[in-house]
Short mmCIF file of C-alpha atoms in Angstrom, two decimals:
data_model
loop_
_atom_site.label_atom_id
_atom_site.label_comp_id
_atom_site.label_asym_id
_atom_site.label_seq_id
_atom_site.Cartn_x
_atom_site.Cartn_y
_atom_site.Cartn_z
CA THR A 1 0.34 -0.09 0.20
CA ARG A 2 1.13 3.11 -0.78
CA VAL A 3 -0.22 6.30 -0.88
CA VAL A 4 1.23 9.10 -3.51
CA LEU A 5 0.81 12.94 -3.16
CA LEU A 6 0.60 14.90 -6.34
CA GLY A 7 0.99 19.07 -6.07
CA ASN A 8 1.54 21.80 -7.98
CA PRO A 9 1.67 25.47 -6.62
CA ARG A 10 0.36 26.72 -10.06
CA SER A 11 -2.39 24.71 -9.82
CA GLY A 12 -4.19 24.41 -6.12
CA THR A 13 -2.98 28.26 -6.08
CA PRO A 14 -6.36 29.82 -8.27
CA LEU A 15 -8.06 26.54 -6.81
CA MET A 16 -7.69 28.17 -2.87
CA GLN A 17 -7.69 31.45 -4.31
CA CYS A 18 -11.67 30.55 -5.49
CA GLU A 19 -12.34 28.78 -2.47
CA GLN A 20 -9.81 28.39 0.60
CA SER A 21 -11.45 25.41 2.08
CA ILE A 22 -10.63 23.67 -1.17
CA ALA A 23 -6.98 23.52 0.31
CA THR A 24 -8.22 21.18 3.26
CA ASP A 25 -8.39 18.18 0.43
CA LEU A 26 -4.66 19.59 -1.48
CA PRO A 27 -2.68 18.43 -2.45
CA GLN A 28 -3.81 15.30 -4.57
CA LYS A 29 -3.55 12.13 -2.73
CA MET A 30 -3.50 9.06 -4.59
CA LEU A 31 -3.82 5.60 -2.85
CA ILE A 32 -2.39 2.83 -4.49
CA TRP A 33 -2.80 -1.22 -2.80
CA GLU A 34 -1.79 -4.65 -3.86
CA ASP A 35 -4.55 -6.87 -2.62
CA ASP A 36 -3.95 -11.40 -1.84
CA THR A 37 -4.23 -12.23 -4.99
CA GLY A 38 -2.15 -9.68 -6.73
CA GLN A 39 -4.69 -7.86 -8.07
CA VAL A 40 -3.27 -3.80 -8.09
CA SER A 41 -6.28 -0.66 -6.68
CA ILE A 42 -5.54 2.57 -7.67
CA ALA A 43 -8.06 5.47 -5.38
CA TYR A 44 -8.58 9.00 -5.36
CA ASN A 45 -11.07 11.95 -5.51
CA ASP A 46 -12.45 13.06 -8.53
CA PRO A 47 -10.13 17.16 -8.24
CA ARG A 48 -14.46 17.47 -10.29
CA TYR A 49 -16.17 15.86 -6.57
CA LEU A 50 -13.59 18.31 -4.75
CA GLY A 51 -14.81 21.18 -7.01
CA GLY A 52 -18.17 20.87 -6.30
CA ARG A 53 -18.05 20.20 -2.10
CA HIS A 54 -16.28 23.08 -2.15
CA ARG A 55 -17.88 25.36 -4.21
CA LEU A 56 -15.91 26.09 -6.37
CA SER A 57 -19.06 26.26 -9.59
CA GLY A 58 -17.01 27.68 -12.10
CA CYS A 59 -13.95 29.45 -10.59
CA GLY A 60 -11.05 27.43 -11.29
CA SER A 61 -12.60 24.98 -13.76
CA GLU A 62 -10.04 24.59 -15.84
CA VAL A 63 -7.68 24.14 -13.94
CA ILE A 64 -10.07 21.80 -12.26
CA GLU A 65 -9.94 20.23 -15.73
CA ARG A 66 -6.43 19.94 -16.14
CA VAL A 67 -6.04 18.11 -12.65
CA ALA A 68 -8.49 15.36 -13.13
CA GLY A 69 -7.51 14.62 -17.38
CA ALA A 70 -3.84 14.59 -15.94
CA LEU A 71 -4.55 11.69 -12.71
CA ASP A 72 -7.32 9.97 -14.78
CA GLY A 73 -5.08 9.10 -17.80
CA LEU A 74 -1.84 8.85 -14.17
CA SER A 75 -4.02 6.37 -13.54
CA GLY A 76 -5.16 4.26 -16.26
CA SER A 77 -1.89 4.23 -17.40
CA ALA A 78 -0.82 3.04 -14.59
CA ILE A 79 -3.55 -0.42 -14.25
CA ALA A 80 -2.85 -1.06 -17.73
CA PRO A 81 -2.16 -4.40 -18.70
#
């Protein structure tokens, strides 16, 4: 089991300027684990969910989508066969 912290001030700062409470969920974290059968899984909070949770409503939406795309790509390529 590993927790990987993924942060970038150029992405996180504008989000915190939109809504300070999002700082409780930054930097973004990704949990990677292997179960007893050898199956590897990855879990993380979707940035779009975090945007809604912290009521960004439009402010920072470009950053949210960019971070979501990066995490989706990273997790997809990490567990691809």
